[in-house]
Amino acid sequence: VRADAKSAFAWGPENKQVAFAREGLRVTTLDGKQRLLDRESPTAIAWSPDGTQLVAAFPGGKDAANSRLRIVDSQGSRLAETAIKGRVGRLFWPEEQRILAGSAELKMYSFGSNFKTTLYHWNGRDTPVATVLRDSTLSRPIVEALGARLIDSFFVSLSALGTEIVYAQAVHPPAFPVRLDIILRHLETGIERHLASVSMTGSGAIFSTDSEQILCANNTTQSSWINLWTDKKSPGVDAVGWSLAQSPGGRYLWLDGRLFQDDQEVGMVPSPGAARFSSDGSMLLAQRGGSLVLLSGFRDAVPPSLPPGQRSELTTMRRLLFQGLISQEEYLSRKPAVATP
């Protein structure tokens, strides 16, 4: 499927259609039947949980440094719209009235620059609620040297439980090189933990399928899994990347076009960009230049979903752990019984 360069795209909930950007916001079925929903091209896309609506982020008209969030139905009818500051790189719609948008905002001054990253919470009706993640000052030479990489370095990943995010922030301590700090944040409480620091040429980060670890660069050639609670590192794969994806069952990994099965490299896609696995783990959609390429035939063992009662108990336990009201040992000893369907 032809698409805009670095096109935003997202699988539909039942993996029968894909939303993407090509001279506008489009939806295509897997057999190639397309429809145009909006004539503007979005920077990020997410489907509603029931698959009947889409939210997309668009550049903010005359003020291209800012964004507009717009909800449309399956025919392109506009249902809601709101304005937010910064460029939106990722959107999530984990619950019916809960949309999350991560934005980055850069302002240049004669003495330096202000780089602010924000997470917006929107219920689809009222004014979005902004939570500033980081607000930092970087020197002008650093910003000019990094160029577009600075804005692109900000990413947000959402855990499968929808209760935490991991994000990156560019930091430039005096007398030290600029770096990326990888931060874990519990959304309900706002409590954060620093998990790792990587170079600006390092990598993105994603949660493991069980939301207990993140994968990010360990050095310039290898990635490691980092336990969220103990900070213990375990081997990942012999690769690093900005564009990371893991299949729902955890068997397959994608890092900047390199495909791994059971931690062994099994293939590569030339000129790679972002990639997303389908929710059943059988397909992978990947950017390649001005196209989206569909790879199929994956055999991933997707774990069953937790019943609502167990999911609620697990998220409560994680909140208590972030708040220090239970110990790591208590959480880890209780979790197997709670997290098994």
CSV table of C-alpha atoms in Angstrom, one decimal:
chain,number,residue,atom,x,y,z
A,1,VAL,CA,0.0,0.0,0.0
A,2,ARG,CA,1.4,3.4,-1.0
A,3,ALA,CA,1.6,5.8,2.0
A,4,ASP,CA,3.1,9.1,3.0
A,5,ALA,CA,6.8,9.0,4.0
A,6,LYS,CA,6.9,8.0,7.7
A,7,SER,CA,3.2,7.6,7.6
A,8,ALA,CA,1.2,7.2,10.8
A,9,PHE,CA,-0.7,4.0,10.8
A,10,ALA,CA,-2.8,1.7,13.1
A,11,TRP,CA,-4.4,-1.7,13.0
A,12,GLY,CA,-8.1,-1.9,13.4
A,13,PRO,CA,-9.2,-3.8,16.6
A,14,GLU,CA,-10.2,-6.9,14.6
A,15,ASN,CA,-7.1,-6.8,12.2
A,16,LYS,CA,-9.3,-6.5,9.2
A,17,GLN,CA,-8.4,-3.0,8.3
A,18,VAL,CA,-5.7,-0.4,8.7
A,19,ALA,CA,-5.8,3.4,9.1
A,20,PHE,CA,-2.9,5.2,7.5
A,21,ALA,CA,-1.8,8.5,6.0
A,22,ARG,CA,-1.6,9.1,2.2
A,23,GLU,CA,-2.5,12.6,1.1
A,24,GLY,CA,-5.0,12.5,3.9
A,25,LEU,CA,-6.4,10.0,6.5
A,26,ARG,CA,-7.4,6.7,4.8
A,27,VAL,CA,-8.6,3.3,5.8
A,28,THR,CA,-7.8,0.2,3.8
A,29,THR,CA,-9.0,-3.4,4.1
A,30,LEU,CA,-6.4,-6.1,3.7
A,31,ASP,CA,-7.6,-6.8,0.2
A,32,GLY,CA,-6.9,-3.2,-0.8
A,33,LYS,CA,-10.3,-1.5,-0.7
A,34,GLN,CA,-9.6,2.1,0.5
A,35,ARG,CA,-11.7,5.0,1.6
A,36,LEU,CA,-10.7,8.6,2.4
A,37,LEU,CA,-11.8,9.9,5.8
A,38,ASP,CA,-10.0,13.2,5.9
A,39,ARG,CA,-8.1,15.3,3.4
A,40,GLU,CA,-5.4,16.3,6.0
A,41,SER,CA,-2.6,13.9,6.7
A,42,PRO,CA,-2.2,13.0,10.4
A,43,THR,CA,0.9,12.6,12.5
A,44,ALA,CA,-0.6,9.9,14.7
A,45,ILE,CA,-3.7,7.7,14.7
A,46,ALA,CA,-5.5,5.4,17.1
A,47,TRP,CA,-8.7,3.4,16.9
A,48,SER,CA,-11.5,3.4,19.5
A,49,PRO,CA,-11.7,0.2,21.5
A,50,ASP,CA,-14.8,-0.9,19.6
A,51,GLY,CA,-13.3,-0.1,16.2
A,52,THR,CA,-16.1,2.3,15.1
A,53,GLN,CA,-14.1,5.6,15.4
A,54,LEU,CA,-10.7,7.0,14.9
A,55,VAL,CA,-8.8,9.7,16.7
A,56,ALA,CA,-6.1,11.4,14.6
A,57,ALA,CA,-3.6,14.2,15.3
A,58,PHE,CA,-3.1,16.9,12.7
A,59,PRO,CA,-0.7,19.8,12.4
A,60,GLY,CA,-2.4,22.9,13.9
A,61,GLY,CA,-3.1,24.8,10.7
A,62,LYS,CA,-1.2,28.1,10.5
A,63,ASP,CA,0.6,27.2,13.8
A,64,ALA,CA,2.3,24.0,12.6
A,65,ALA,CA,4.2,23.6,15.9
A,66,ASN,CA,0.9,22.7,17.6
A,67,SER,CA,-1.7,20.1,16.9
A,68,ARG,CA,-5.4,19.3,16.6
A,69,LEU,CA,-7.0,16.1,17.8
A,70,ARG,CA,-10.0,15.0,15.8
A,71,ILE,CA,-12.4,12.1,16.2
A,72,VAL,CA,-14.1,10.7,13.1
A,73,ASP,CA,-16.4,7.8,12.4
A,74,SER,CA,-15.9,5.1,9.9
A,75,GLN,CA,-17.3,7.3,7.1
A,76,GLY,CA,-15.2,10.3,8.0
A,77,SER,CA,-17.8,12.4,9.7
A,78,ARG,CA,-16.2,14.7,12.3
A,79,LEU,CA,-17.5,14.0,15.8
A,80,ALA,CA,-15.2,16.1,18.0
A,81,GLU,CA,-12.1,18.2,17.7
A,82,THR,CA,-9.7,20.0,20.1
A,83,ALA,CA,-6.4,21.9,20.0
A,84,ILE,CA,-3.3,21.1,22.0
A,85,LYS,CA,0.2,22.4,22.1
A,86,GLY,CA,3.2,20.6,20.5
A,87,ARG,CA,3.6,18.0,17.8
A,88,VAL,CA,1.9,14.7,18.6
A,89,GLY,CA,3.9,11.6,17.8
A,90,ARG,CA,1.8,8.9,19.5
A,91,LEU,CA,-1.9,8.4,20.3
A,92,PHE,CA,-3.6,5.8,22.4
A,93,TRP,CA,-7.3,5.0,23.0
A,94,PRO,CA,-7.3,2.3,25.7
A,95,GLU,CA,-10.8,3.0,27.0
A,96,GLU,CA,-14.0,4.5,25.7
A,97,GLN,CA,-13.6,7.9,27.2
A,98,ARG,CA,-9.8,7.9,27.6
A,99,ILE,CA,-7.5,9.2,24.8
A,100,LEU,CA,-3.8,9.8,25.5
A,101,ALA,CA,-1.6,12.0,23.3
A,102,GLY,CA,2.1,12.5,23.7
A,103,SER,CA,3.4,15.8,22.4
A,104,ALA,CA,6.8,17.6,22.1
A,105,GLU,CA,7.2,21.4,21.9
A,106,LEU,CA,10.4,23.2,21.1
A,107,LYS,CA,10.8,27.0,21.5
A,108,MET,CA,14.0,28.7,20.3
A,109,TYR,CA,15.5,31.7,22.1
A,110,SER,CA,18.7,33.7,21.6
A,111,PHE,CA,20.2,32.1,24.8
A,112,GLY,CA,19.1,28.6,24.2
A,113,SER,CA,15.9,26.6,23.7
A,114,ASN,CA,13.0,25.2,25.8
A,115,PHE,CA,12.1,21.6,25.1
A,116,LYS,CA,8.8,20.5,26.8
A,117,THR,CA,7.0,17.2,26.6
A,118,THR,CA,3.4,16.8,27.6
A,119,LEU,CA,0.9,13.9,28.0
A,120,TYR,CA,-2.7,15.0,27.2
A,121,HIS,CA,-5.7,13.1,28.6
A,122,TRP,CA,-8.9,13.7,26.6
A,123,ASN,CA,-12.4,12.2,27.1
A,124,GLY,CA,-13.5,13.2,23.6
A,125,ARG,CA,-15.7,16.1,24.8
A,126,ASP,CA,-14.1,18.5,27.2
A,127,THR,CA,-10.8,20.4,27.1
A,128,PRO,CA,-7.9,18.0,27.3
A,129,VAL,CA,-6.0,17.8,30.6
A,130,ALA,CA,-2.3,18.4,30.2
A,131,THR,CA,0.4,16.8,32.3
A,132,VAL,CA,3.9,18.2,31.7
A,133,LEU,CA,6.4,15.3,31.6
A,134,ARG,CA,9.6,17.3,31.3
A,135,ASP,CA,10.4,21.0,30.8
A,136,SER,CA,14.1,21.5,30.1
A,137,THR,CA,16.5,24.0,28.6
A,138,LEU,CA,19.0,22.9,25.9
A,139,SER,CA,21.8,25.0,24.4
A,140,ARG,CA,21.3,26.3,20.9
A,141,PRO,CA,24.3,24.5,19.5
A,142,ILE,CA,23.0,21.2,20.8
A,143,VAL,CA,19.5,21.8,19.3
A,144,GLU,CA,21.0,22.8,16.0
A,145,ALA,CA,23.3,19.7,16.0
A,146,LEU,CA,20.4,17.3,16.7
A,147,GLY,CA,17.9,18.9,14.3
A,148,ALA,CA,14.8,16.9,13.8
A,149,ARG,CA,16.2,14.1,15.9
A,150,LEU,CA,15.4,16.1,19.0
A,151,ILE,CA,11.6,16.1,18.4
A,152,ASP,CA,11.8,12.5,17.1
A,153,SER,CA,13.7,11.4,20.2
A,154,PHE,CA,10.5,11.9,22.3
A,155,PHE,CA,8.4,8.8,22.4
A,156,VAL,CA,5.7,7.3,24.6
A,157,SER,CA,4.9,3.6,25.0
A,158,LEU,CA,1.8,2.4,26.9
A,159,SER,CA,1.8,-0.8,28.9
A,160,ALA,CA,-0.7,-3.5,27.9
A,161,LEU,CA,-2.6,-2.9,31.1
A,162,GLY,CA,-2.9,0.8,30.2
A,163,THR,CA,-1.7,1.9,33.6
A,164,GLU,CA,1.8,3.0,32.9
A,165,ILE,CA,3.8,4.7,30.2
A,166,VAL,CA,7.5,4.7,29.4
A,167,TYR,CA,8.9,7.8,27.7
A,168,ALA,CA,12.2,9.4,26.8
A,169,GLN,CA,13.5,12.9,27.5
A,170,ALA,CA,16.6,14.6,26.1
A,171,VAL,CA,18.8,15.8,29.0
A,172,HIS,CA,22.1,17.9,28.7
A,173,PRO,CA,23.9,18.1,32.1
A,174,PRO,CA,26.7,20.6,32.3
A,175,ALA,CA,30.1,19.2,31.1
A,176,PHE,CA,28.4,16.0,29.9
A,177,PRO,CA,27.1,14.8,26.5
A,178,VAL,CA,23.4,15.1,25.8
A,179,ARG,CA,21.6,11.9,26.6
A,180,LEU,CA,18.1,10.3,26.7
A,181,ASP,CA,16.6,9.4,30.0
A,182,ILE,CA,14.1,6.5,29.9
A,183,ILE,CA,11.4,7.2,32.5
A,184,LEU,CA,8.6,4.9,33.8
A,185,ARG,CA,5.4,6.8,34.9
A,186,HIS,CA,2.4,5.4,36.7
A,187,LEU,CA,-0.5,7.3,35.1
A,188,GLU,CA,-3.0,7.3,38.0
A,189,THR,CA,-0.5,8.5,40.7
A,190,GLY,CA,2.0,10.4,38.6
A,191,ILE,CA,4.8,8.5,40.4
A,192,GLU,CA,7.9,8.1,38.2
A,193,ARG,CA,11.0,5.9,38.1
A,194,HIS,CA,14.2,6.4,36.1
A,195,LEU,CA,15.0,3.2,34.4
A,196,ALA,CA,17.9,3.9,32.1
A,197,SER,CA,20.0,6.5,30.2
A,198,VAL,CA,21.0,6.0,26.6
A,199,SER,CA,22.9,8.0,24.0
A,200,MET,CA,21.0,10.2,21.5
A,201,THR,CA,21.9,7.5,19.0
A,202,GLY,CA,20.5,4.8,21.3
A,203,SER,CA,17.0,3.5,21.0
A,204,GLY,CA,13.4,3.6,21.8
A,205,ALA,CA,11.8,1.5,24.5
A,206,ILE,CA,8.8,-0.8,24.7
A,207,PHE,CA,7.0,-2.8,27.4
A,208,SER,CA,7.2,-6.6,27.5
A,209,THR,CA,3.9,-8.3,26.8
A,210,ASP,CA,3.3,-8.8,30.5
A,211,SER,CA,4.1,-5.2,31.3
A,212,GLU,CA,6.8,-6.3,33.7
A,213,GLN,CA,9.9,-5.2,31.7
A,214,ILE,CA,11.0,-2.7,29.1
A,215,LEU,CA,13.4,-3.4,26.2
A,216,CYS,CA,15.9,-0.6,25.4
A,217,ALA,CA,19.5,-0.2,24.3
A,218,ASN,CA,22.2,-1.5,26.6
A,219,ASN,CA,25.0,-0.2,24.5
A,220,THR,CA,25.5,0.7,20.8
A,221,THR,CA,24.9,-2.9,19.6
A,222,GLN,CA,22.8,-4.7,22.1
A,223,SER,CA,19.4,-4.3,23.8
A,224,SER,CA,18.5,-5.5,27.3
A,225,TRP,CA,15.3,-6.2,29.2
A,226,ILE,CA,15.0,-4.1,32.4
A,227,ASN,CA,12.7,-5.3,35.2
A,228,LEU,CA,10.4,-2.4,36.2
A,229,TRP,CA,10.7,-3.2,39.9
A,230,THR,CA,14.2,-4.6,40.5
A,231,ASP,CA,16.1,-2.7,37.7
A,232,LYS,CA,17.7,-6.1,36.9
A,233,LYS,CA,18.9,-6.4,33.3
A,234,SER,CA,18.5,-9.6,31.3
A,235,PRO,CA,19.8,-10.2,27.7
A,236,GLY,CA,17.7,-9.0,24.9
A,237,VAL,CA,18.9,-9.2,21.3
A,238,ASP,CA,22.1,-8.2,19.4
A,239,ALA,CA,20.5,-5.1,17.9
A,240,VAL,CA,19.2,-1.6,18.9
A,241,GLY,CA,16.6,0.5,17.3
A,242,TRP,CA,14.3,3.5,17.5
A,243,SER,CA,11.3,1.7,16.0
A,244,LEU,CA,10.5,-1.3,18.2
A,245,ALA,CA,7.6,-3.7,18.2
A,246,GLN,CA,6.9,-7.0,19.9
A,247,SER,CA,4.3,-9.6,19.0
A,248,PRO,CA,1.5,-10.0,21.5
A,249,GLY,CA,2.8,-13.4,22.6
A,250,GLY,CA,6.4,-12.2,22.8
A,251,ARG,CA,7.9,-14.6,20.3
A,252,TYR,CA,8.8,-11.9,17.7
A,253,LEU,CA,10.7,-8.6,17.9
A,254,TRP,CA,11.2,-5.9,15.4
A,255,LEU,CA,14.1,-3.4,15.7
A,256,ASP,CA,14.6,-0.9,12.9
A,257,GLY,CA,13.8,-3.5,10.2
A,258,ARG,CA,15.5,-6.4,11.8
A,259,LEU,CA,13.2,-9.3,12.7
A,260,PHE,CA,13.9,-11.7,15.5
A,261,GLN,CA,12.2,-14.9,16.4
A,262,ASP,CA,12.9,-16.4,19.8
A,263,ASP,CA,15.8,-13.9,20.1
A,264,GLN,CA,17.4,-15.1,16.8
A,265,GLU,CA,17.5,-12.8,13.8
A,266,VAL,CA,15.5,-14.3,10.9
A,267,GLY,CA,15.0,-11.5,8.4
A,268,MET,CA,15.5,-7.8,7.5
A,269,VAL,CA,13.4,-5.2,5.6
A,270,PRO,CA,15.4,-2.6,3.6
A,271,SER,CA,14.7,1.1,4.3
A,272,PRO,CA,12.7,0.3,7.4
A,273,GLY,CA,10.5,2.6,9.6
A,274,ALA,CA,8.0,1.8,12.3
A,275,ALA,CA,6.1,-1.5,12.5
A,276,ARG,CA,3.1,-2.9,14.3
A,277,PHE,CA,2.0,-6.5,14.9
A,278,SER,CA,-1.6,-7.4,14.6
A,279,SER,CA,-3.4,-8.2,17.9
A,280,ASP,CA,-3.5,-11.9,17.0
A,281,GLY,CA,0.2,-11.9,16.3
A,282,SER,CA,-0.1,-13.4,12.8
A,283,MET,CA,0.8,-10.3,10.8
A,284,LEU,CA,3.3,-7.4,10.8
A,285,LEU,CA,2.7,-4.1,9.1
A,286,ALA,CA,5.9,-2.2,8.4
A,287,GLN,CA,7.0,1.1,6.8
A,288,ARG,CA,9.4,0.9,3.9
A,289,GLY,CA,10.0,4.1,2.1
A,290,GLY,CA,6.7,5.4,0.8
A,291,SER,CA,4.9,2.1,1.3
A,292,LEU,CA,3.3,0.0,4.0
A,293,VAL,CA,4.4,-3.7,3.7
A,294,LEU,CA,2.3,-6.5,5.1
A,295,LEU,CA,4.2,-9.6,6.4
A,296,SER,CA,2.1,-12.7,7.4
A,297,GLY,CA,2.6,-16.2,8.5
A,298,PHE,CA,3.8,-15.5,12.1
A,299,ARG,CA,3.0,-18.1,14.7
A,300,ASP,CA,2.7,-16.4,18.0
A,301,ALA,CA,1.0,-17.8,21.1
A,302,VAL,CA,-1.2,-14.9,22.3
A,303,PRO,CA,-2.0,-15.3,26.0
A,304,PRO,CA,-5.7,-15.1,26.9
A,305,SER,CA,-7.1,-11.8,28.3
A,306,LEU,CA,-7.5,-11.5,32.0
A,307,PRO,CA,-11.0,-11.5,33.4
A,308,PRO,CA,-12.1,-8.0,34.5
A,309,GLY,CA,-11.9,-8.9,38.2
A,310,GLN,CA,-8.3,-10.2,38.0
A,311,ARG,CA,-7.2,-7.3,35.8
A,312,SER,CA,-8.6,-4.8,38.4
A,313,GLU,CA,-6.8,-6.6,41.2
A,314,LEU,CA,-3.5,-6.6,39.2
A,315,THR,CA,-3.7,-2.9,38.4
A,316,THR,CA,-4.5,-2.2,42.1
A,317,MET,CA,-1.4,-4.2,43.2
A,318,ARG,CA,0.8,-2.2,40.8
A,319,ARG,CA,-0.6,1.1,42.1
A,320,LEU,CA,0.1,0.0,45.7
A,321,LEU,CA,3.7,-1.0,44.7
A,322,PHE,CA,4.3,2.4,43.1
A,323,GLN,CA,3.1,4.1,46.2
A,324,GLY,CA,5.3,1.9,48.4
A,325,LEU,CA,2.3,0.4,50.3
A,326,ILE,CA,3.4,-3.1,49.4
A,327,SER,CA,6.9,-4.5,48.8
A,328,GLN,CA,8.3,-6.0,45.6
A,329,GLU,CA,8.4,-9.3,47.3
A,330,GLU,CA,4.6,-9.1,48.2
A,331,TYR,CA,3.8,-8.1,44.6
A,332,LEU,CA,5.9,-10.8,43.0
A,333,SER,CA,4.6,-13.5,45.2
A,334,ARG,CA,1.0,-12.6,44.7
A,335,LYS,CA,1.2,-11.8,41.0
A,336,PRO,CA,1.3,-15.3,39.5
A,337,ALA,CA,-2.1,-16.2,41.0
A,338,VAL,CA,-3.7,-12.8,39.9
A,339,ALA,CA,-2.2,-12.7,36.4
A,340,THR,CA,-3.1,-16.2,35.4
A,341,PRO,CA,-6.6,-16.4,33.6
